[in-house]
Each structure stands twice: as structure tokens, then as C-alpha cells.
Coordinates of C-alpha atoms in Angstrom, one line a residue:
X373 CA -33.8 -7.3 127.9
X374 CA -35.0 -3.9 126.9
X375 CA -33.4 -1.6 124.3
X376 CA -34.1 2.1 123.8
X377 CA -34.2 3.8 120.4
X378 CA -35.2 7.1 118.9
X379 CA -37.2 5.3 116.2
X380 CA -38.3 1.7 115.8
X381 CA -39.6 0.8 112.3
X382 CA -41.8 -2.3 112.0
X383 CA -41.5 -3.7 108.5
X384 CA -38.6 -3.5 106.1
X385 CA -40.2 -3.0 102.7
X386 CA -39.3 0.0 100.5
X387 CA -41.1 2.3 103.0
X388 CA -39.7 0.8 106.2
X389 CA -36.1 0.4 105.2
X390 CA -35.8 3.8 103.4
X391 CA -37.5 5.5 106.3
X392 CA -35.0 3.8 108.7
X393 CA -32.1 5.0 106.6
X394 CA -33.3 8.6 106.5
X395 CA -33.8 8.6 110.2
X396 CA -30.3 7.3 110.8
X397 CA -28.9 9.9 108.4
X398 CA -30.8 12.5 110.6
X399 CA -28.8 11.3 113.6
X400 CA -31.4 9.1 115.2
X401 CA -30.7 5.8 116.8
X402 CA -32.8 3.3 114.8
X403 CA -33.9 -0.3 114.9
X404 CA -36.0 -2.1 112.3
X405 CA -38.1 -5.2 112.9
X406 CA -38.8 -7.7 110.1
X407 CA -40.7 -11.0 110.5
X408 CA -39.6 -12.5 107.1
X409 CA -37.2 -11.0 104.6
X410 CA -35.5 -7.6 104.4
X411 CA -36.9 -5.7 101.5
X412 CA -40.5 -6.8 102.2
X413 CA -43.0 -7.9 99.7
X414 CA -42.0 -5.4 97.0
X415 CA -38.4 -6.6 96.8
X416 CA -38.9 -10.3 97.5
X417 CA -42.4 -11.1 96.2
X418 CA -43.6 -8.1 94.2
X419 CA -42.2 -5.2 92.2
X420 CA -38.7 -6.6 91.6
X421 CA -39.1 -10.3 90.9
X422 CA -42.1 -9.6 88.6
X423 CA -40.0 -7.2 86.5
X424 CA -37.4 -10.0 86.2
X425 CA -40.1 -12.3 84.9
X426 CA -41.5 -9.7 82.5
X427 CA -38.0 -9.0 81.1
X428 CA -37.6 -12.7 80.3
X429 CA -41.1 -12.5 78.6
X430 CA -40.2 -9.4 76.7
X431 CA -36.9 -10.9 75.3
X432 CA -38.8 -14.1 74.4
X433 CA -41.4 -12.0 72.5
X434 CA -38.6 -10.1 70.6
X435 CA -36.9 -13.4 69.7
X436 CA -40.1 -14.7 68.3
X437 CA -40.3 -11.6 66.0
X438 CA -36.7 -11.6 64.7
X439 CA -37.9 -11.4 61.1
X440 CA -39.5 -8.0 61.9
X441 CA -35.9 -6.7 62.3
X442 CA -34.4 -8.4 59.3
X443 CA -32.9 -11.1 61.6
X444 CA -33.3 -14.9 61.8
X445 CA -32.5 -17.6 64.3
X446 CA -33.3 -21.1 65.3
X447 CA -36.7 -21.9 66.8
X448 CA -36.7 -20.1 70.2
X449 CA -37.5 -21.9 73.4
X450 CA -37.4 -21.3 77.1
X451 CA -36.5 -23.2 80.3
X452 CA -39.3 -22.3 82.7
X453 CA -37.4 -23.4 85.8
X454 CA -34.5 -21.1 84.8
X455 CA -36.8 -18.2 84.1
X456 CA -38.2 -18.5 87.6
X457 CA -34.8 -19.1 89.1
X458 CA -33.4 -15.9 87.6
X459 CA -36.3 -14.0 89.1
X460 CA -35.6 -15.4 92.5
X461 CA -31.9 -14.7 92.2
X462 CA -32.6 -11.1 91.4
X463 CA -34.7 -10.8 94.5
X464 CA -32.1 -12.5 96.7
X465 CA -29.4 -10.2 95.4
X466 CA -31.4 -7.1 96.4
X467 CA -32.4 -8.7 99.7
X468 CA -28.7 -8.9 100.5
X469 CA -28.3 -5.3 99.5
X470 CA -30.8 -4.1 102.0
X471 CA -28.9 -6.0 104.7
X472 CA -25.8 -4.2 103.7
X473 CA -27.6 -0.9 103.8
X474 CA -28.8 -1.6 107.4
X475 CA -25.2 -2.3 108.5
X476 CA -23.8 0.7 106.6
X477 CA -26.3 3.0 108.3
X478 CA -25.8 1.4 111.8
X479 CA -29.5 0.3 112.0
X480 CA -30.2 -2.6 114.3
X481 CA -32.1 -5.4 112.6
X482 CA -34.4 -7.4 114.9
X483 CA -35.8 -10.5 113.3
X484 CA -39.3 -11.4 114.6
X485 CA -42.9 -10.4 114.9
X486 CA -43.7 -7.2 116.7
X487 CA -46.7 -6.3 118.9
X488 CA -47.5 -3.0 120.5
X489 CA -48.6 -2.0 123.9
X490 CA -49.0 1.3 125.8
X491 CA -45.6 3.0 126.5
X492 CA -44.2 6.3 127.6
X493 CA -43.3 8.5 124.5
X494 CA -44.6 5.9 122.0
X495 CA -46.1 2.4 122.1
X496 CA -43.7 -0.2 123.6
X497 CA -42.6 -2.9 121.1
X498 CA -42.3 -6.5 122.1
X499 CA -40.7 -8.7 119.5
X500 CA -41.3 -12.5 119.4
X501 CA -37.9 -13.3 118.0
X502 CA -37.5 -15.7 115.0
X503 CA -34.7 -17.5 116.8
X504 CA -36.9 -17.9 119.9
X505 CA -37.6 -15.8 123.0
X506 CA -38.7 -12.2 123.3
X507 CA -37.1 -8.7 123.1
X508 CA -38.7 -5.6 124.5
X509 CA -37.9 -2.4 122.7
X510 CA -38.6 1.1 124.1
X511 CA -38.7 3.9 121.5
X512 CA -39.5 7.6 121.4
X513 CA -41.2 7.0 118.0
X514 CA -42.6 3.9 116.3
X515 CA -43.2 3.7 112.5
X516 CA -45.6 1.0 111.2
X517 CA -44.6 0.0 107.7
X518 CA -46.2 -3.4 107.8
X519 CA -47.5 -3.4 104.3
X520 CA -50.3 -5.6 102.9
X521 CA -51.0 -9.0 101.3
X522 CA -53.2 -10.3 98.5
X523 CA -56.9 -10.1 99.1
X524 CA -58.7 -13.4 98.9
X525 CA -62.5 -14.2 98.8
X526 CA -63.2 -17.3 100.8
X527 CA -67.0 -17.0 100.3
X528 CA -66.7 -17.9 96.6
X529 CA -63.6 -20.2 96.9
X530 CA -61.1 -17.6 95.6
X531 CA -58.4 -18.7 98.1
X532 CA -54.9 -19.7 97.2
X533 CA -54.0 -23.4 97.5
X534 CA -50.6 -23.0 95.9
X535 CA -51.5 -25.6 93.2
X536 CA -54.5 -24.6 91.1
X537 CA -55.4 -21.3 92.6
X538 CA -52.7 -18.7 93.0
X539 CA -52.1 -15.2 94.4
X540 CA -49.0 -13.3 93.4
X541 CA -46.6 -15.2 95.6
X542 CA -47.7 -18.5 94.0
X543 CA -47.5 -17.0 90.5
X544 CA -43.9 -16.0 91.2
X545 CA -42.8 -19.5 92.3
X546 CA -45.2 -21.7 90.3
X547 CA -45.1 -25.5 90.4
X548 CA -45.5 -25.7 86.6
X549 CA -46.0 -23.6 83.5
X550 CA -49.8 -23.6 83.0
X551 CA -51.2 -24.1 79.5
X552 CA -54.2 -21.9 80.4
X553 CA -55.1 -19.4 83.1
X554 CA -58.0 -17.4 84.3
X555 CA -56.9 -14.1 86.0
X556 CA -59.4 -12.5 88.3
X557 CA -58.8 -8.8 88.4
X558 CA -57.3 -6.5 85.7
X559 CA -55.4 -4.1 87.8
X560 CA -51.6 -3.8 87.5
X561 CA -50.9 -7.1 89.3
X562 CA -53.4 -9.1 87.3
X563 CA -52.4 -7.6 83.9
X564 CA -48.6 -8.1 84.6
X565 CA -49.0 -11.8 85.3
X566 CA -51.4 -12.2 82.4
X567 CA -48.8 -10.6 80.2
X568 CA -46.0 -12.8 81.4
X569 CA -47.8 -16.1 81.1
X570 CA -49.3 -15.1 77.8
X571 CA -45.8 -14.4 76.4
X572 CA -44.7 -17.9 77.3
X573 CA -47.7 -19.4 75.5
X574 CA -50.5 -19.8 78.1
X575 CA -54.1 -19.2 77.0
X576 CA -55.2 -16.3 79.2
X577 CA -58.7 -15.0 80.1
X578 CA -58.9 -11.9 82.3
X579 CA -62.1 -11.3 84.3
X580 CA -62.9 -7.7 85.5
X581 CA -65.9 -6.7 87.6
X582 CA -65.9 -3.1 86.4
X583 CA -66.7 -1.8 83.0
X584 CA -63.1 -1.7 81.7
X585 CA -59.7 -3.1 82.3
X586 CA -57.1 -1.1 84.2
X587 CA -60.0 0.8 85.8
X588 CA -57.8 3.4 87.6
X589 CA -56.4 4.6 84.3
X590 CA -57.8 7.1 81.8
X591 CA -60.5 5.5 79.7
X592 CA -58.6 6.0 76.4
X593 CA -55.6 4.2 77.8
X594 CA -57.8 1.3 79.1
X595 CA -59.4 1.0 75.7
X596 CA -56.1 1.1 73.9
X597 CA -54.6 -1.5 76.3
X598 CA -57.5 -3.9 75.8
X599 CA -57.1 -3.7 72.0
X600 CA -53.3 -4.3 72.3
X601 CA -53.7 -7.2 74.7
X602 CA -56.4 -8.8 72.5
X603 CA -54.0 -8.6 69.6
X604 CA -51.6 -10.7 71.7
X605 CA -54.3 -13.3 72.2
X606 CA -55.8 -12.2 75.6
X607 CA -59.5 -12.9 76.2
X608 CA -61.5 -10.7 78.4
X609 CA -64.7 -10.8 80.4
X610 CA -65.6 -7.2 81.4
X611 CA -68.4 -6.3 83.8
X612 CA -68.2 -9.9 85.0
X613 CA -69.1 -10.9 88.6
X614 CA -67.2 -14.0 89.8
X615 CA -69.7 -16.2 91.7
X616 CA -67.6 -19.4 92.4
X617 CA -64.1 -20.7 92.0
X618 CA -63.9 -24.6 92.1
X619 CA -60.8 -26.7 91.7
X620 CA -60.3 -30.3 90.7
X621 CA -57.2 -32.4 90.4
X622 CA -56.5 -31.1 86.9
X623 CA -58.3 -27.7 86.5
X624 CA -60.1 -24.7 87.9
X625 CA -63.7 -23.7 87.0
X626 CA -64.5 -20.0 87.5
X627 CA -68.2 -19.2 87.3
X628 CA -69.0 -15.7 86.2
X629 CA -72.1 -13.6 85.4
X630 CA -71.9 -11.2 82.5
X631 CA -74.8 -9.1 81.5
X632 CA -77.2 -11.4 83.3
X633 CA -75.8 -14.5 81.7
X634 CA -73.9 -17.2 83.5
X635 CA -70.7 -18.7 82.1
X636 CA -68.1 -21.2 83.4
X637 CA -64.5 -20.5 82.5
X638 CA -62.2 -23.6 82.8
X639 CA -58.4 -23.5 82.9
X640 CA -55.4 -25.3 84.4
X641 CA -55.0 -22.5 86.9
X642 CA -56.4 -19.3 88.3
X643 CA -54.7 -16.1 89.6
X644 CA -56.6 -14.1 92.2
X645 CA -55.6 -10.4 91.8
X646 CA -58.5 -8.5 93.4
X647 CA -56.7 -6.0 95.6
X648 CA -54.9 -6.1 98.9
X649 CA -55.5 -6.4 102.7
X650 CA -53.4 -4.4 105.2
X651 CA -51.3 -6.5 107.6
X652 CA -52.8 -4.9 110.7
X653 CA -53.8 -8.0 112.6
X654 CA -52.3 -9.1 115.9
X655 CA -50.2 -6.0 116.3
X656 CA -52.1 -4.7 119.4
X657 CA -53.7 -1.8 117.6
X658 CA -57.2 -2.3 119.1
X659 CA -55.9 -2.1 122.6
X660 CA -54.0 1.1 121.8
X661 CA -57.1 2.7 120.3
X662 CA -55.6 3.3 116.9
X663 CA -58.1 4.9 114.5
X664 CA -58.7 2.9 111.4
X665 CA -60.4 3.5 108.0
X666 CA -61.7 0.5 106.1
X667 CA -59.0 -1.7 107.4
X668 CA -56.1 0.8 107.1
X669 CA -54.5 3.0 109.7
X670 CA -55.6 6.6 109.6
X671 CA -52.7 9.1 109.5
X672 CA -52.1 12.8 108.8
X673 CA -49.9 14.4 106.2
X674 CA -46.8 13.6 108.3
X675 CA -47.7 10.0 108.9
X676 CA -48.9 10.5 112.5
X677 CA -51.7 8.4 113.8
X678 CA -54.0 9.4 116.7
X679 CA -51.7 7.6 119.1
X680 CA -48.8 9.5 120.6
X681 CA -45.4 8.6 118.9
X682 CA -47.0 6.2 116.4
X683 CA -46.6 6.7 112.7
X684 CA -48.0 4.7 109.8
X685 CA -46.9 4.8 106.2
X686 CA -47.3 2.8 103.0
X687 CA -49.8 0.1 102.1
X688 CA -51.0 -0.3 105.7
X689 CA -52.1 3.4 105.7
X690 CA -54.2 3.2 102.5
X691 CA -54.1 3.8 98.8
X692 CA -52.4 4.2 96.4
X693 CA -50.7 0.9 97.3
X694 CA -47.4 1.7 95.6
X695 CA -43.8 1.2 96.8
X696 CA -42.7 4.6 95.8
X697 CA -45.6 6.2 97.7
X698 CA -44.5 4.3 100.8
X699 CA -40.9 5.4 100.4
X700 CA -41.8 9.0 100.1
X701 CA -44.1 8.9 103.1
X702 CA -41.5 7.2 105.2
X703 CA -38.7 9.6 104.3
X704 CA -41.0 12.5 105.0
X705 CA -42.0 11.1 108.4
X706 CA -38.4 10.4 109.3
X707 CA -37.5 14.1 108.5
X708 CA -40.6 15.3 110.5
X709 CA -39.6 13.2 113.5
X710 CA -36.0 14.6 113.4
X711 CA -37.3 18.2 113.0
X712 CA -35.7 18.6 109.5
X713 CA -36.8 20.5 106.5
X714 CA -39.7 18.6 105.0
X715 CA -39.9 17.2 101.5
X716 CA -42.9 17.8 99.3
X717 CA -46.1 17.0 101.2
X718 CA -48.4 16.1 98.3
X719 CA -46.3 15.1 95.4
X720 CA -47.9 13.6 92.2
X721 CA -47.8 9.8 92.6
X722 CA -47.2 7.9 89.3
X723 CA -48.7 4.5 88.5
X724 CA -47.0 2.0 86.2
X725 CA -48.1 -1.3 84.7
X726 CA -45.2 -3.3 83.2
X727 CA -47.0 -5.3 80.7
X728 CA -46.5 -5.4 76.9
X729 CA -47.4 -2.7 76.1
X730 CA -46.5 -0.7 79.2
X731 CA -48.9 1.8 80.8
X732 CA -48.0 4.8 83.0
X733 CA -49.8 7.7 84.3
X734 CA -49.7 10.6 86.8
X735 CA -52.2 13.2 87.9
X736 CA -55.9 13.5 87.0
X737 CA -57.7 11.5 84.2
X738 CA -60.0 13.1 81.7
X739 CA -62.9 11.4 83.5
X740 CA -61.7 12.7 86.9
X741 CA -61.4 16.3 85.5
X742 CA -65.0 16.2 84.3
X743 CA -66.2 14.8 87.6
X744 CA -64.5 17.8 89.4
X745 CA -66.0 20.2 86.9
X746 CA -62.6 21.4 85.7
X747 CA -62.2 23.2 82.4
X748 CA -59.4 21.5 80.6
X749 CA -57.8 21.1 77.2
X750 CA -56.2 17.9 76.0
X751 CA -53.4 17.0 73.7
X752 CA -52.5 13.6 72.2
X753 CA -49.7 12.2 70.1
X754 CA -49.5 8.6 68.8
X755 CA -46.2 6.7 68.7
X756 CA -46.9 5.6 65.2
X757 CA -45.8 9.2 64.2
X758 CA -42.6 9.1 66.3
X759 CA -39.4 8.3 64.5
X760 CA -37.7 6.4 67.3
X761 CA -40.8 4.3 68.0
X762 CA -41.0 3.3 64.3
X763 CA -37.3 2.6 64.1
X764 CA -37.6 0.4 67.2
X765 CA -40.5 -1.5 65.8
X766 CA -42.7 -0.2 68.7
X767 CA -45.3 2.1 67.0
X768 CA -48.2 1.3 69.3
X769 CA -49.8 3.6 71.9
X770 CA -49.8 7.3 72.6
X771 CA -49.1 10.1 75.0
X772 CA -52.1 12.1 76.4
X773 CA -51.7 15.3 78.4
X774 CA -54.3 17.3 80.3
X775 CA -53.9 21.0 81.0
X776 CA -56.0 23.5 83.0
X777 CA -57.5 25.7 80.3
X778 CA -57.3 28.9 82.4
X779 CA -53.9 28.6 83.9
X780 CA -52.1 26.2 81.5
X781 CA -51.1 24.0 84.5
X782 CA -50.3 20.4 83.7
X783 CA -52.9 18.4 85.6
X784 CA -52.3 14.9 84.3
X785 CA -50.5 12.7 81.8
X786 CA -51.4 9.2 80.5
X787 CA -49.1 7.0 78.4
X788 CA -49.3 3.6 76.8
X789 CA -46.5 2.0 74.7
X790 CA -43.0 0.8 74.9
X791 CA -40.8 2.2 77.7
X792 CA -43.4 4.6 78.9
X793 CA -42.8 3.6 82.6
X794 CA -39.4 5.3 82.1
X795 CA -40.9 8.4 80.4
X796 CA -43.6 9.2 83.0
X797 CA -41.1 10.6 85.5
X798 CA -40.7 13.7 83.2
X799 CA -44.3 14.5 83.9
X800 CA -43.9 13.8 87.6
X801 CA -41.1 16.4 87.7
X802 CA -43.2 18.8 85.6
X803 CA -46.2 18.7 87.9
X804 CA -44.0 18.9 91.0
X805 CA -42.4 22.0 89.6
X806 CA -45.8 23.4 88.6
X807 CA -45.0 23.4 84.9
X808 CA -47.5 24.8 82.4
X809 CA -48.1 23.8 78.8
X810 CA -45.9 26.7 77.8
X811 CA -43.0 25.3 79.8
X812 CA -43.4 21.8 78.1
X813 CA -43.8 23.4 74.7
X814 CA -40.6 25.4 75.2
X815 CA -38.5 22.4 76.4
X816 CA -36.0 20.8 74.0
X817 CA -36.4 17.0 73.7
X818 CA -33.6 14.9 72.3
X819 CA -34.1 13.5 68.8
X820 CA -34.7 10.7 68.1
X821 CA -36.4 9.6 71.2
X822 CA -39.9 8.4 72.2
X823 CA -40.0 11.3 74.7
X824 CA -40.5 13.7 71.8
X825 CA -44.2 12.5 71.9
X826 CA -44.4 14.5 75.2
X827 CA -43.6 17.7 73.3
X828 CA -46.0 16.9 70.4
X829 CA -48.8 16.0 72.8
X830 CA -48.3 19.3 74.6
X831 CA -48.4 21.2 71.3
X832 CA -51.5 19.3 70.3
X833 CA -53.4 20.8 73.2
X834 CA -53.2 24.1 71.2
X835 CA -53.6 22.4 67.8
X836 CA -49.9 23.1 66.9
X837 CA -48.5 19.6 66.4
X838 CA -45.6 19.5 64.0
X839 CA -45.1 15.9 63.1
X840 CA -48.6 14.8 62.5

């Protein structure tokens, strides 16, 4: 049986399902194909359940420092199975919510695995249904929102077995609470899991091949983060090449080379967090002649690929591999397909790491500005001089802002400290609205809040800080 739609979306992560909703709002007849769970990796196995785990860890950390707040209590403990179960319950609740949104917006959900073949206006979609059989879907437009999965390195043994060697999915549903862990990779995923398991008492060693942790962040933030994590008991091996990962019945041995010297790190478990691989296999892309770039689908600023009627958004279309980037691209593409007024083409994309402390950034780093030959001025303000941060017992970290020296335009912002993932949106809005340092310096920030550090950092760019 063949069905006809204006748009078929393949993949129901935050890019796919939000793009489908916008297309439906635009009056298009829409279907969405999902091979596993509505909400995709982000909702079921990524962004959301990890934040549930990290909240449990944050609360446990606070309970362990009650005396800092003039409080006392009995010896704190945790039920590891309940911590994990809470995380899964949060994901399940939101998965059900996406199902509701599909019904509300009259979007047909087709459960199964889609493949593409040449069609009239766009590629034809054939779905191998989860319940058995096939369904052929004709569409005027097809949007690929198939996402990505954890990258593994079979050549050195860095492959998940679900027992001793984990990727993020295993780390979200572990078979036990490990006493020790080696985390390979210090990007957001690696650091967040390292932070969670360290809070619950695991000995954690993070291995990073590059010369600093959180390598996409501004160097000052990376340096501050490493100091803060080491204070929490993290161990690091920086500039370390992993040469072999070997498992036994009771442990994992990770062989690394650091500065020409070999070392073997042994732990109960290992998390592989070395990037992602786009889910582009077995879709029929080669036969269609879809242009690729290092394993990702090439697209233009509207999400269009080189194949008529075929769009690609989100992780499968390249970095940054962030849920909110996928959502924006999908909504933009849905508006473009419907001939509607388009949302911002090139918005600033923030990045967030939800560890303790949190890290958030948007725009260019100081190192990036130098590489581009930009003439900039920089302002900084530490939370140790912020009243709300001191009162909250969270004085660590800082806000750093980067302005174009000639025009005063805000080019970048970099934050580390408590709650900064909630603060960075102010900078996103400022860059989107083309704010200058004068605009930020003339903005009234509520007192007392940690957001006042934004004002002070902006003032510091002109040497006019008030509270330090």
C-alpha cells in the first residue's frame, strides 16, 4: 500500500519531530518514520536522561556538604538502581509526550526502518515495518533526521560490550556502580559521565588525546575546568594516545602513550566517548548519489542536499552535533519547504556541558579570534566577587566576553560555574540581535543574581568594573 505526503521525516529526535510539527503547522500533510523510540537519542539516551542522572549527583553532592550551609543530617547514601530508574522514568515520560504531540498535530507515525530509492518529486520511502511487512510512502519532500551514534574504535579494542566497556547508552543503564572508571574523551559526553560517577564515589581518570580537556572551549575555561575537576578528585591524562583497550572478567586495562612514555590504566570499567558517527548506512544514499562530506550528508543553508526533494538536518548533516542545532535546522527547512518567512539562517549555537561546575559558551573563542586575525578586547568577571554566588556557596568560575575592538560587537561569551547553562542564552540573544558592549553595559540586571557577572565582564572590557 502506498501513501502520499507533502513531507516525510525520517527520524524523530529533537530535529525530526520539531521539523514535523512545524511542517504540520504550515499546513503540510506529514508522516514521520522512527525505527526505535519517539524522541530519538537525545530524549531517550542522551540529553534528557543524562541531566536526570546529573541532578541526582548534584543533590548528593550538596547533601554531602550540608555543614557548609549551617545544616546537618544523617550520613547520606544513595540507591543506585533507583537513581538509574528515575532517569529512565524521565525519558519515558517525555517519549510519551512526543507521541501526544504527533497526534495533536495530525502527524502519521510509521514505526520501522526506512530506505530511499529514486522517486518523482523526492526519493521514494520504503519502510520495513517493526510489526512486519512493508509500507511504501510517496512524498513531495523527504527530510533525513537520522542522527548519529557513539563512535567506537575496533582497531584498539575500544568497542562496547555492555559489561566492562561502555558507550553512553551503557553508561545510562549500567549493570553496576563501578568503583573505578577510565573515560576516553573529554568532550561534553565524557566529562558529564565522569562528573556523575565521580559524585557517587567512583575513582575517575579522563584520557584526552588533545592538549587540554573540553578542547572546543576557550582555553581559559578548559584550564579552570580541569582545576575544578581535579579538586573533586578527577585524574587526567592529557595529550594521551590510547593504544589498546583490553578487558578481563573483573577489569579493563587502557594502554596510553603520554609524552613518549607508555602507561597502563586499570579500572573496573571504561567509557568510550570519542565522538559520533552519522547513521547513514543502509538508507540507499549511494544509489541516489547523495553528496557526502566525511561521513555526513552535505546540505545548503536551507537543509537541501544535491538530490531533488531531499533535505538533511541535525547530527547526520555534520557538526556541531547538538540537539538545539538540529531543531533549528529542521524548523527552518520546514518553513522553507512551505514557502514561509524564514527564521534566522546563521544563529549563534551555544554549547553546554552539565558537569559540576557547568560550562557554557557561544560564539568565538579568544584563540579563534587570534587565528582569524580579529582585533578584540576581552572582559572577565569571577563569581567569587558576585554576591548571589557567594550566598549560594558557588563562588567558583567566571564569565568571559569577547568584543570586536572597532565596532564593539559581541563576538563570543564563555562561562564556567554554577547555573551557567541557563545564563548563556542571554548572550545568544545578544549576538542574534547584534548587541554591542554598549548595549550590554546599559542593560539593567536583577540583583542579586549570578547574571550580574555578565554586566561586570562587559564593563571590564573597558576597565570599568564596579564590584572588583
